[in-house]
Coordinates of C-alpha atoms in Angstrom, one line a residue:
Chain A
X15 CA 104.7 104.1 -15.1
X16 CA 103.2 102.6 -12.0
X17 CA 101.0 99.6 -11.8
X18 CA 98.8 97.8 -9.0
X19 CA 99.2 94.3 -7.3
X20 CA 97.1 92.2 -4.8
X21 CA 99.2 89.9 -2.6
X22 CA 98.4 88.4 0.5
X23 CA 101.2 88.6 3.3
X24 CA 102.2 85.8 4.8
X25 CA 104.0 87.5 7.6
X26 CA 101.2 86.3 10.1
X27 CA 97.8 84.2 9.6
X28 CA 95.8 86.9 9.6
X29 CA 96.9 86.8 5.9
X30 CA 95.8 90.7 5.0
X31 CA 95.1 90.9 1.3
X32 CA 97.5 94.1 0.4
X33 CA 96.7 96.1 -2.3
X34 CA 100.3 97.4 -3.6
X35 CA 101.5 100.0 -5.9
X36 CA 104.6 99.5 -7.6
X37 CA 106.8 101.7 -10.1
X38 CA 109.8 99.6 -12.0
X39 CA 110.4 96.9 -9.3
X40 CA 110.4 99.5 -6.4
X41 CA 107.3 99.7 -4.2
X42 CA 105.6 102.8 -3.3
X43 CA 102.2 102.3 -1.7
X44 CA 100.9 99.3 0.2
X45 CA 97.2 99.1 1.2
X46 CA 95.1 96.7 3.2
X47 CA 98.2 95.9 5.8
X48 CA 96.7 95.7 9.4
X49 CA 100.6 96.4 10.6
X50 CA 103.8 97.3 9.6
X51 CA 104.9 94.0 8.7
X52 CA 102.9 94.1 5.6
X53 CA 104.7 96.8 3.9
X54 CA 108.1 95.1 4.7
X55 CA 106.8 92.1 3.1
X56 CA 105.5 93.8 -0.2
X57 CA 108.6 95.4 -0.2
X58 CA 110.6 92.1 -0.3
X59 CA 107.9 90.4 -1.9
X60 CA 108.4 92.4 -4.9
X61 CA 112.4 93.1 -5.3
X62 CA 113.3 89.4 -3.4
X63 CA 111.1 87.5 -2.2
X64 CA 112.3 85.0 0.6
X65 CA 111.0 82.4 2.3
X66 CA 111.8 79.5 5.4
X67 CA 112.8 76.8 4.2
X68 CA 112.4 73.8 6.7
X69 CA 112.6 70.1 6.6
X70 CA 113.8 67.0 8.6
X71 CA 117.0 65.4 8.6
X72 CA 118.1 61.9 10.2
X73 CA 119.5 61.2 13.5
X74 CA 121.4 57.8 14.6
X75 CA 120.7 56.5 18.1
X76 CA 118.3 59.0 19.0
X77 CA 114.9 58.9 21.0
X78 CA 112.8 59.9 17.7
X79 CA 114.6 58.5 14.1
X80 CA 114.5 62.2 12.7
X81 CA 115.1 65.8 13.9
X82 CA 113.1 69.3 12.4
X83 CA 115.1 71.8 11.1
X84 CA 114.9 75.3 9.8
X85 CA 116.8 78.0 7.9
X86 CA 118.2 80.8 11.1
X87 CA 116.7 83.4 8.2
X88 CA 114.7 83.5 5.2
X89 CA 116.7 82.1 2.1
X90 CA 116.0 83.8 -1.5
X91 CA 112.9 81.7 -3.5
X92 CA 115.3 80.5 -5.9
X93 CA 117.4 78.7 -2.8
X94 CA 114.7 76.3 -1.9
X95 CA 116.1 73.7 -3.8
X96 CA 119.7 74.3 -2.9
X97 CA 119.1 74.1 0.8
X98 CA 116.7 70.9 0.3
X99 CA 119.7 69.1 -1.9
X100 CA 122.6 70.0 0.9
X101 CA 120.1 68.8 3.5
X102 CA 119.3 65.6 1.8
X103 CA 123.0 64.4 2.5
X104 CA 123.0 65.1 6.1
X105 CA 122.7 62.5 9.0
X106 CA 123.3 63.6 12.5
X107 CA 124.1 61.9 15.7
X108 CA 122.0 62.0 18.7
X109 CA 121.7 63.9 21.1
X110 CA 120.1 67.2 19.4
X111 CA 119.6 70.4 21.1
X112 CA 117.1 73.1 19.8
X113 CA 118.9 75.6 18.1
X114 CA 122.2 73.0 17.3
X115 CA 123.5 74.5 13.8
X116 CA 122.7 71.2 11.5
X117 CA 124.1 72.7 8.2
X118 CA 126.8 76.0 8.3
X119 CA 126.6 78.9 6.1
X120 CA 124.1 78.1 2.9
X121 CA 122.4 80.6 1.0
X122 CA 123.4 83.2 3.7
X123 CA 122.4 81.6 6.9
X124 CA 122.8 78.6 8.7
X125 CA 120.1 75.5 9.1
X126 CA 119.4 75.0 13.0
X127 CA 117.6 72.1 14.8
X128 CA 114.3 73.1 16.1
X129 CA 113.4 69.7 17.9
X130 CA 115.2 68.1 20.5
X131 CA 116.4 64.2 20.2
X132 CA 117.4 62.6 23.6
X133 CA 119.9 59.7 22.8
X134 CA 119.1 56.6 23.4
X135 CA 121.0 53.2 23.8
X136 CA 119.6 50.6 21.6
X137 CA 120.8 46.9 21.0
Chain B
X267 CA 94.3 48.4 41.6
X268 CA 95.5 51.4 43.4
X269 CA 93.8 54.9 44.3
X270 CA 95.0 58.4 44.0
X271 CA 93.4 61.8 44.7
X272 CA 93.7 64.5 43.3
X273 CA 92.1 68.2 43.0
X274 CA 92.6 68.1 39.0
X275 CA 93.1 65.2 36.2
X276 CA 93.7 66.8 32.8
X277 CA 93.3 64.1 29.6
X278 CA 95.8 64.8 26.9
X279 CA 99.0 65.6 26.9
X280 CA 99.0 68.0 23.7
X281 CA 99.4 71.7 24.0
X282 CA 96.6 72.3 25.6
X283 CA 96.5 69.7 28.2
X284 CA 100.3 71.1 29.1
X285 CA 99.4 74.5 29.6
X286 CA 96.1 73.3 31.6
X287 CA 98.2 71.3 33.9
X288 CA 101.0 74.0 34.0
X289 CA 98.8 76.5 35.0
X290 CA 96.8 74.0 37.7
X291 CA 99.7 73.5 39.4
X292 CA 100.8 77.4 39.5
X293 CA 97.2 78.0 41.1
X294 CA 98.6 75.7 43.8
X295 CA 96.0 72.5 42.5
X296 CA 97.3 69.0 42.8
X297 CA 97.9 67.8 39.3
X298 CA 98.2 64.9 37.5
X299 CA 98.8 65.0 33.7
X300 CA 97.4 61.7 31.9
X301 CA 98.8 60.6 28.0
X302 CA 98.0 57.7 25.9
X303 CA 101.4 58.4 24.3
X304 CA 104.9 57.2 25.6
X305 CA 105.7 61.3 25.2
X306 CA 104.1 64.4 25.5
X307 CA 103.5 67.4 23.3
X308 CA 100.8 65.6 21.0
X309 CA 100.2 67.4 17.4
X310 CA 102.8 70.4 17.4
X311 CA 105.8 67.7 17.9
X312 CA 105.5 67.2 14.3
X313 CA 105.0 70.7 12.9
X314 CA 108.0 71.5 11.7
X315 CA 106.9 75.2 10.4
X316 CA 106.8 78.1 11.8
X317 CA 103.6 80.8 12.6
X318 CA 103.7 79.3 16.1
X319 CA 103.7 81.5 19.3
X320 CA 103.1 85.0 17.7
X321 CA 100.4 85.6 20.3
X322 CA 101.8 83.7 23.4
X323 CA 105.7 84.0 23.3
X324 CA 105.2 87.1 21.3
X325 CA 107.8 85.3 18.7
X326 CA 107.6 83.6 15.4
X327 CA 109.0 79.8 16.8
X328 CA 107.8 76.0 14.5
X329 CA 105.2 74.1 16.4
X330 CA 108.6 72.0 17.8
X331 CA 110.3 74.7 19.5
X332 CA 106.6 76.0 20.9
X333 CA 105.4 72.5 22.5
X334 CA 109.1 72.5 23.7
X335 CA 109.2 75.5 25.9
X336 CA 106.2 74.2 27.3
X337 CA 107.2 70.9 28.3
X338 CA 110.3 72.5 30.0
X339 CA 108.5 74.6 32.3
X340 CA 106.1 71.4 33.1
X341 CA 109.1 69.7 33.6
X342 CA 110.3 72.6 36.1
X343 CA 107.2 72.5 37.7
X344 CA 107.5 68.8 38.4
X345 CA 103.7 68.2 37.6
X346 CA 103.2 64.6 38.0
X347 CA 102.3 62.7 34.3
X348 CA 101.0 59.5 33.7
X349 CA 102.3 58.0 30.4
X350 CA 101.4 55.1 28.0
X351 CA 98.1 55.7 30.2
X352 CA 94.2 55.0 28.2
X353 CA 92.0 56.6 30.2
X354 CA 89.0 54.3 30.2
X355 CA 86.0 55.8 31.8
X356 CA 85.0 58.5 34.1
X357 CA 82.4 58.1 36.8
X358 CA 80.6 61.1 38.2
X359 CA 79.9 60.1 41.7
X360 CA 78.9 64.1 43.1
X361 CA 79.6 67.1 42.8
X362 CA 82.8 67.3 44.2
X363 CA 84.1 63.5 43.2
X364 CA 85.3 61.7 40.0
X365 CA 86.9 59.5 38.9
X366 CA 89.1 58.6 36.4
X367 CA 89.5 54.9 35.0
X368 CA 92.9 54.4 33.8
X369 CA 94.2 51.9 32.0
X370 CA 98.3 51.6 32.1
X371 CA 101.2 49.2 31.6
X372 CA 101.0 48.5 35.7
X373 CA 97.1 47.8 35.6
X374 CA 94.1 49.8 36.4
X375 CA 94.3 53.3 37.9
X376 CA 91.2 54.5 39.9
X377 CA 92.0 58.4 39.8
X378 CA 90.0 60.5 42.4
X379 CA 89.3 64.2 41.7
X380 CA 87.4 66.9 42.4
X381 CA 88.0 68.5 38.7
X382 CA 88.5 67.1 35.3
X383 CA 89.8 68.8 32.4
X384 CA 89.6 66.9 29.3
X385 CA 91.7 68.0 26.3
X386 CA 92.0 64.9 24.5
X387 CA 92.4 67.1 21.1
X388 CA 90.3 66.1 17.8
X389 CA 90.4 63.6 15.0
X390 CA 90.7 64.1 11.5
X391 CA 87.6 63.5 9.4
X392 CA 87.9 61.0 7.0
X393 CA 86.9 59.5 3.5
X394 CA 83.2 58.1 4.9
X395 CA 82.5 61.5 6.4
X396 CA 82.9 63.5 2.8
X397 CA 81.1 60.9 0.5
X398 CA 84.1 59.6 -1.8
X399 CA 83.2 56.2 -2.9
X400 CA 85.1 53.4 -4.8
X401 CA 88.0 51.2 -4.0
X402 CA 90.0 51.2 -0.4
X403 CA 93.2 50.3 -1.7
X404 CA 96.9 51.1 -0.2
X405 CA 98.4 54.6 -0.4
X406 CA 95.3 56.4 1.6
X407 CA 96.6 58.8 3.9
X408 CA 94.8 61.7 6.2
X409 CA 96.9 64.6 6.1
X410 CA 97.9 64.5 9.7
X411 CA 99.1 60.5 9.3
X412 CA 101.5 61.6 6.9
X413 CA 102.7 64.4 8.3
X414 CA 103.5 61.6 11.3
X415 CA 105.1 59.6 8.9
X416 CA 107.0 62.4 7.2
X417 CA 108.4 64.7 9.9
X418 CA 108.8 62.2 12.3
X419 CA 109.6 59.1 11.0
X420 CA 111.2 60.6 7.8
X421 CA 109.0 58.4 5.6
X422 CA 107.1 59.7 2.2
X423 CA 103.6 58.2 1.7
X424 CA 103.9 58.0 -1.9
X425 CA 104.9 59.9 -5.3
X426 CA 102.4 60.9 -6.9
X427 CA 99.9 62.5 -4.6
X428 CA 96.5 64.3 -5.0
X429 CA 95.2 65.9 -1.6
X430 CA 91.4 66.0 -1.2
X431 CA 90.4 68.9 1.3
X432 CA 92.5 72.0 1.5
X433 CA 92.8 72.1 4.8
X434 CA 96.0 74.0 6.8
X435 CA 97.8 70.3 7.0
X436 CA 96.8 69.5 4.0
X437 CA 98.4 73.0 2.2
X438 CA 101.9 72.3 4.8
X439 CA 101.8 68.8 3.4
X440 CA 101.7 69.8 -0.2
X441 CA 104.9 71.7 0.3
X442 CA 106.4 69.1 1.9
X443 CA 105.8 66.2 -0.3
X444 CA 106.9 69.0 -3.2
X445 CA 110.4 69.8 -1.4
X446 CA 110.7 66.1 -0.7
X447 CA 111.0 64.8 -4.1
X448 CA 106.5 63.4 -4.7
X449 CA 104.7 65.7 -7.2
X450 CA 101.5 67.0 -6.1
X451 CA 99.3 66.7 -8.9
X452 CA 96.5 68.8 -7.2
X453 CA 94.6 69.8 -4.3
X454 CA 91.1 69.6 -4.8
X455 CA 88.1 71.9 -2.7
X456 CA 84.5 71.1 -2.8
X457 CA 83.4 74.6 -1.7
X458 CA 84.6 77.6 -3.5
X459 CA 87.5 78.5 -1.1
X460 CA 90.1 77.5 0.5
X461 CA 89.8 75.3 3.7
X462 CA 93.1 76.6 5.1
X463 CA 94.6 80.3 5.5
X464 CA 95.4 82.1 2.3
X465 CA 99.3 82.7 3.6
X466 CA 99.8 78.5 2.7
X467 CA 97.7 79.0 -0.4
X468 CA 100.3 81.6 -1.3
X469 CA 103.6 79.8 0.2
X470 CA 102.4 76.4 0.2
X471 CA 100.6 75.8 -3.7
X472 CA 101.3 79.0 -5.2
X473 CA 105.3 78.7 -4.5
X474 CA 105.3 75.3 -6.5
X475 CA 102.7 75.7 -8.9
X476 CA 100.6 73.4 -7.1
X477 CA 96.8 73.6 -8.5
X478 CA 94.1 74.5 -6.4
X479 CA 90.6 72.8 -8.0
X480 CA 87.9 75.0 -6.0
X481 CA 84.3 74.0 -6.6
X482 CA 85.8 70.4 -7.6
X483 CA 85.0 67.1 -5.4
X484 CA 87.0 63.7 -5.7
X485 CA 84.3 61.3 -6.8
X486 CA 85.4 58.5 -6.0
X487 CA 89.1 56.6 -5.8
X488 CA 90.3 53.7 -8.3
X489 CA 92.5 51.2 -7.5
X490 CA 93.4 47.3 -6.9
X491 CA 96.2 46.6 -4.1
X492 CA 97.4 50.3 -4.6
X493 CA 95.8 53.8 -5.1
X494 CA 95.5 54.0 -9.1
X495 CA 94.0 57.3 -9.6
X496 CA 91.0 59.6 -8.4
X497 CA 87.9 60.5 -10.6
X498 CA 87.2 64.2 -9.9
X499 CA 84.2 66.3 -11.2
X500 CA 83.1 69.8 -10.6
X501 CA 80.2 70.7 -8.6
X502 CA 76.9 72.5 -8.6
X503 CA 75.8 75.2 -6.2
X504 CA 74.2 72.6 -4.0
X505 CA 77.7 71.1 -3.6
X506 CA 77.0 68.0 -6.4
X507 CA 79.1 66.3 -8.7
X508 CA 77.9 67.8 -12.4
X509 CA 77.7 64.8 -14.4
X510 CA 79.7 64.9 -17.6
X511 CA 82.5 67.1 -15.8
X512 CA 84.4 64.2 -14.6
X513 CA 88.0 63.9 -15.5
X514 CA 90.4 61.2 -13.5
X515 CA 94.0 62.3 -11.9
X516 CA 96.5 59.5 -12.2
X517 CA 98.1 59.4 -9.0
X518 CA 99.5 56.6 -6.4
X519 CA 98.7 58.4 -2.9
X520 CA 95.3 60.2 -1.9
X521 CA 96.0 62.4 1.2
X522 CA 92.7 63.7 3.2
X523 CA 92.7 67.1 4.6
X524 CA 89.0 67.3 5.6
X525 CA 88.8 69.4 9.1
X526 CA 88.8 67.8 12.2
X527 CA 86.3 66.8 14.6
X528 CA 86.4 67.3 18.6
X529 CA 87.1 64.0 20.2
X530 CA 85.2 63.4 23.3
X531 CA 85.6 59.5 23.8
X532 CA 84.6 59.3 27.2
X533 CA 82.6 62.2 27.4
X534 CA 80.2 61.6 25.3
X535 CA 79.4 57.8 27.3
X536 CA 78.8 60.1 30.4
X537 CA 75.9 62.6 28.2
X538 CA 77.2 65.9 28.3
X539 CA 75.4 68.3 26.0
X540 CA 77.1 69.0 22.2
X541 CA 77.1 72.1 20.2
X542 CA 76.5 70.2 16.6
X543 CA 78.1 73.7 15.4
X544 CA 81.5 72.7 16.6
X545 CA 81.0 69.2 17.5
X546 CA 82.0 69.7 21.0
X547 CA 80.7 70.4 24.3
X548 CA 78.4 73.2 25.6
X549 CA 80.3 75.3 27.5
X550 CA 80.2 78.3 30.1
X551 CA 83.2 81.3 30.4
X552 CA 85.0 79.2 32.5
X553 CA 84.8 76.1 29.5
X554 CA 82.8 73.8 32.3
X555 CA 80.8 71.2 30.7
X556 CA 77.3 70.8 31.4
X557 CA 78.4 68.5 33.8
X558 CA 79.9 70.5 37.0
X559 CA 83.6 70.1 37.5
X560 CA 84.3 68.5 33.9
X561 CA 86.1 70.9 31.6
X562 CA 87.3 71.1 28.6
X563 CA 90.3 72.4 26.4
X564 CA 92.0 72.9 22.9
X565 CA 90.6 71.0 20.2
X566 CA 88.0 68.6 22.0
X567 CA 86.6 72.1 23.0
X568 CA 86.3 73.8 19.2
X569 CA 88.7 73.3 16.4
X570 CA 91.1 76.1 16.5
X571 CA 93.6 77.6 13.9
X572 CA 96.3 78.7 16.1
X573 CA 98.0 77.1 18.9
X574 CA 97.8 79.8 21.1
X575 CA 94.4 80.0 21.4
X576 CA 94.8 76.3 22.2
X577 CA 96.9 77.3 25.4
X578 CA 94.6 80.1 25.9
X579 CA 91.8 77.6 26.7
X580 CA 94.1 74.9 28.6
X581 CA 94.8 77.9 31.1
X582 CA 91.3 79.3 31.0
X583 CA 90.0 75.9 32.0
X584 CA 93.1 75.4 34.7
X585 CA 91.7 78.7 35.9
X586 CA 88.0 77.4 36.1
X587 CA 88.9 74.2 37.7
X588 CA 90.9 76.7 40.6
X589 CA 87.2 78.5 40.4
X590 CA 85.0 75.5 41.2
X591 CA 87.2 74.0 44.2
X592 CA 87.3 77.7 45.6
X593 CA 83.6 78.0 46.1
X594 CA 82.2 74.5 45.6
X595 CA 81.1 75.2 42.0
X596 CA 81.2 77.6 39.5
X597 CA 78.9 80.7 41.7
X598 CA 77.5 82.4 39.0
X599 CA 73.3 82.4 39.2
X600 CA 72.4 84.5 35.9
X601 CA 73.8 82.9 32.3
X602 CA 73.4 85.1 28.8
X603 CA 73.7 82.7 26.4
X604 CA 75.0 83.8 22.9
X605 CA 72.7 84.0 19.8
X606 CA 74.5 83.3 16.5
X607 CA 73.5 86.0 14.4
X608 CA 74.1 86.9 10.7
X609 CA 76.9 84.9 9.4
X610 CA 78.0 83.2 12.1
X611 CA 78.4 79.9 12.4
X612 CA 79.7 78.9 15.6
X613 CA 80.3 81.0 19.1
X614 CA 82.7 79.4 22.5
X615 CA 82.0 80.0 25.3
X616 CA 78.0 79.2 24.8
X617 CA 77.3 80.9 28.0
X618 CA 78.6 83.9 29.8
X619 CA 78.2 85.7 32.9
X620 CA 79.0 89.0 32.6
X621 CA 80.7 89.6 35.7
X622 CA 84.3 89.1 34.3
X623 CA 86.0 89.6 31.8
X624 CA 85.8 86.3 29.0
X625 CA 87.6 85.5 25.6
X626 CA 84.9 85.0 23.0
X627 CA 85.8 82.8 19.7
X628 CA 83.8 82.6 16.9
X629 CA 83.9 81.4 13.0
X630 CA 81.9 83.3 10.4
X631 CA 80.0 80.7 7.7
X632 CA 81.3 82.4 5.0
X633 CA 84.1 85.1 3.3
X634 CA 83.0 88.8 3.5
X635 CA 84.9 91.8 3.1
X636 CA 84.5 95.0 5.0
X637 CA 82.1 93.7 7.9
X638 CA 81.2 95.2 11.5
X639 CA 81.5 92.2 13.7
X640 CA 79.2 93.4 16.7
X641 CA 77.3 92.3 19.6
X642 CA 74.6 95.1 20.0
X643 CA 73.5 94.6 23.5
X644 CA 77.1 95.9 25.2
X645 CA 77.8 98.0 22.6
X646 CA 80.6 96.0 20.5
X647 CA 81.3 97.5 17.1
X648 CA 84.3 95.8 15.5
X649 CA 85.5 97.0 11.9
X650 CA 87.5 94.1 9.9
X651 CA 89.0 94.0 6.7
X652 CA 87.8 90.8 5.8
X653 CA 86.4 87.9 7.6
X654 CA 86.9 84.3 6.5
X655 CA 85.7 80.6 7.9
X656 CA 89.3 79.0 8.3
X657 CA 90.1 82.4 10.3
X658 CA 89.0 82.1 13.8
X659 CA 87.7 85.8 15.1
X660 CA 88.6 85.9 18.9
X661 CA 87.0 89.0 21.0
X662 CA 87.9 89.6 24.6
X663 CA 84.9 91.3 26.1
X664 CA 85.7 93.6 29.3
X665 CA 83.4 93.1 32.5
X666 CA 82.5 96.6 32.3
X667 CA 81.0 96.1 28.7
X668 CA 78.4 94.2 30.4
X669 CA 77.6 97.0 33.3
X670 CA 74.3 98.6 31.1
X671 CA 73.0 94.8 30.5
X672 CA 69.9 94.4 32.8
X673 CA 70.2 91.5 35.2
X674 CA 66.8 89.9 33.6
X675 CA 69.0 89.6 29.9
X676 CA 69.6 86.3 29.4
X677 CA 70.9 85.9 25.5
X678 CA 73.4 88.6 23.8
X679 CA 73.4 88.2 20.1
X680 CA 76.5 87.8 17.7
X681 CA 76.9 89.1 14.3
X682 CA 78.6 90.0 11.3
X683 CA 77.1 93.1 9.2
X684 CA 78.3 94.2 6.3
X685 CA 80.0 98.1 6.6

């Protein structure tokens, strides 16, 4: 038994609306993708669907009270929480390079700093 | 009061006044980069996700890491930058002179230049602007404020939130708020689709169960010292409230994601020509004002969807301002100006020359599937899937697409026809 889907990928903003065929939980046709990427993400979309997670966290005695970080990969949907908990708890010291792991190994990757936080002196 | 000269002065130190004065100085101009701010890098410093830099870098990077690898390579450069520095006025005294009124920490700065290139960004439109009446309480937020407050400062606006507009920053902030603990109790849309681009409908509301209230319009907002609730109703085809469809959402924050608007300040005191289409300047290929050696960038120039395009235009403009000193003005005689055909609702550049090749973008008025965008006087046939307002269509047009064109043409016509 196969049956049809509409999903719009979210691989790039062009956001294609893909038409996709799927039999069990396995996909075999994808229509509407303007690129490859489209298929990959129907294929994922539909067996495990991932996503970024990002966030800040807080810095002491930096430049800016805050640094932005971002999972290295996509985590599984159902980590979102997970990653945001285990973030919650984490304060980091200044300074902070882009690409500094903030958070080791969770959910299968590791959180990175994606802004950069001089240090600063302050009475 | 002291004097300077230079052969450029780009306004705003966001993205696209970066790559403007990154690119002015790797022309060989003499630069000076001027910023209200005490730091540069303006809006992407506090868009912590990704979709950033496809176009430019070629990789998927947040709006953080994009800004930063510009600001590296200005700092590399050495272009000079003026910070904590309100630019005042400009005086047009000739062709070839400016100047720039600058007000900084040290006193007034009279900044002499041959070229300007203003990229002072946009502002966000706000409660007045959309007709929502009622109280003016605490907890009212536009979408861009909070994001200030929530990825840079690490402060939530509120708890219980309901977003009017459904603008891009207003779909990030939804998630945001959600993955921060405040519960979005809805998003609601006048019109009857999404402001922003379907992938943050899908990964933004979707994800979280967040509802989306198309053809809905907040009404008006309730509430003493704080934000109480919002009265919402749903709307006719003519964009009114129905009455006897109102229902109120208990909520402590409102957030306003309701476009943006070019800002032009100063420009609009010296009288250059507006497109009310985009709500900024009139511009030829090279994005020169109608005033001669003022050009414009980024956000002040249209409001754009991607930050690449943004650079795009900084460098385009860094480009033109290379152009004008060169040969003592822009030297093209004959202008084709572009017609905005069936469903289109805005066109940048407004004129072009047809002697090199130019970067065309445009925004369709409203959704269509399977459409021919075209422009039948060069020939341009474009299929595409589907075309929507919050996606910005960009076209680069090739000089030799303009070789049949008589020299006597003087408008080329945009459109969108269905297949």
């Amino acid at each position: 038994m196969s049956s049809e889907l509409e999903l719009t990928c979210i691989m790039c903003p062009a956001s294609c609306t893909l038409k996709v065929t799927v039999e069990g939980n396995k996909v075999v046709k994808v229509e509407g993708n303007q690129c490859p990427l489209g298929a990959e993400f129907a294929k994922t979309e539909i067996s495990n669907p991932v996503r970024y997670v990002m966030s800040v966290v807080k810095v002491k005695g930096g430049d800016l009270p805050t640094v932005s970080v971002i999972t290295r990969k996509p985590v599984p949907k159902n980590c979102i929480w997970q990653v945001m908990e285990a973030l919650a708890k984490v304060e980091v010291e200044a300074p902070v390079e882009i690409e500094d792991v903030i958070l080791r190994d969770i959910c299968g990757t590791d959180i990175i700093a994606t802004r950069r936080v001089k240090r600063v002196l302050r009475e | 009061m002291k004097a300077l000269e230079y052969d450029t002065v780009v306004i705003g130190g966001g993205p696209a006044g970066v790559a403007a004065a990154i690119k002015a100085t790797e022309l060989g101009l003499k630069t000076v980069l001027v910023e209200n701010r005490d730091l540069l890098g303006g809006i992407p410093l506090q868009c912590v996700h990704p979709g950033f830099g496809l176009h430019y870098f070629k990789e998927d990077l947040t709006g953080t890491q994009f800004i930063a690898r510009l600001l590296d390579k200005l700092e590399k450069l050495g272009v000079e930058r003026l910070l904590k520095a309100h630019v005042h006025s400009i005086e047009y005294l000739d062709y070839n002179n400016k100047v720039v009124n600058v007000i900084t920490s040290k006193g007034v700065v009279k900044i002499f230049a041959k070229t300007i290139i203003y990229a002072a960004g946009a502002r966000e439109r706000h409660l007045f602007e959309i007709g929502v009446v009622g109280d003016r309480p605490d907890g009212i937020y536009t979408a861009g404020e909070a994001q200030t407050l929530v990825d840079i400062y690490g402060i939530m606006p509120g708890k219980e939130i309901v977003i009017i507009g459904s603008g891009d920053v207003g779909l990030i902030m939804a998630r945001r708020f959600t993955l921060e603990g405040a519960k979005v109790k809805a998003v609601i849309e006048i019109l009857q689709y999404p402001g922003g681009l379907m992938r943050n409908v899908l990964q933004c509301l979707n994800d979280f169960n967040i509802p989306l209230l198309l053809g809905h319009t907040a009404v008006k907002v309730v509430g003493k010292k704080r934000v109480e609730k919002v009265v919402v109703a749903k709307v006719d085809e003519n964009l009114k409230p129905i009455e006897g469809t109102e229902f109120e959402i208990p909520c402590d924050t409102v957030i306003l994601s309701a476009g943006l608007r070019p800002y032009l300040g100063v420009l609009e005191k010296l009288g250059i020509s507006i497109d009310p289409t985009t709500g900024g300047p009139v511009v030829n290929e090279y994005l020169e004002t109608s005033i001669p050696g003022i050009f414009v960038a980024g956000n002040a120039l249209v409001i754009n969807d991607l930050v690449d395009y943004v650079v795009e235009q900084g460098e385009l403009a860094a480009e033109g301002a290379k152009v004008f000193i060169e040969n003592n003005g822009i030297p093209t005689k004959n202008w084709k100006l572009f017609e905005k055909g069936r469903n289109i609702r805005l066109v940048v550049p407004h004129y072009v020359s047809g002697e090199r090749d130019v970067i065309v973008y445009a925004r369709v008025a409203y959704p269509e599937r399977n459409v021919y965008v075209e422009i039948p006087e060069i020939g341009l046939k474009l299929f595409n899937y589907g075309v929507r307002p919050a996606q910005m269509i960009r076209l680069r047009l090739r000089k030799d697409m303009f070789s049949k064109l008589g020299a006597d043409v003087n408008k080329i016509l945009l459109e969108v026809k269905p297949r």
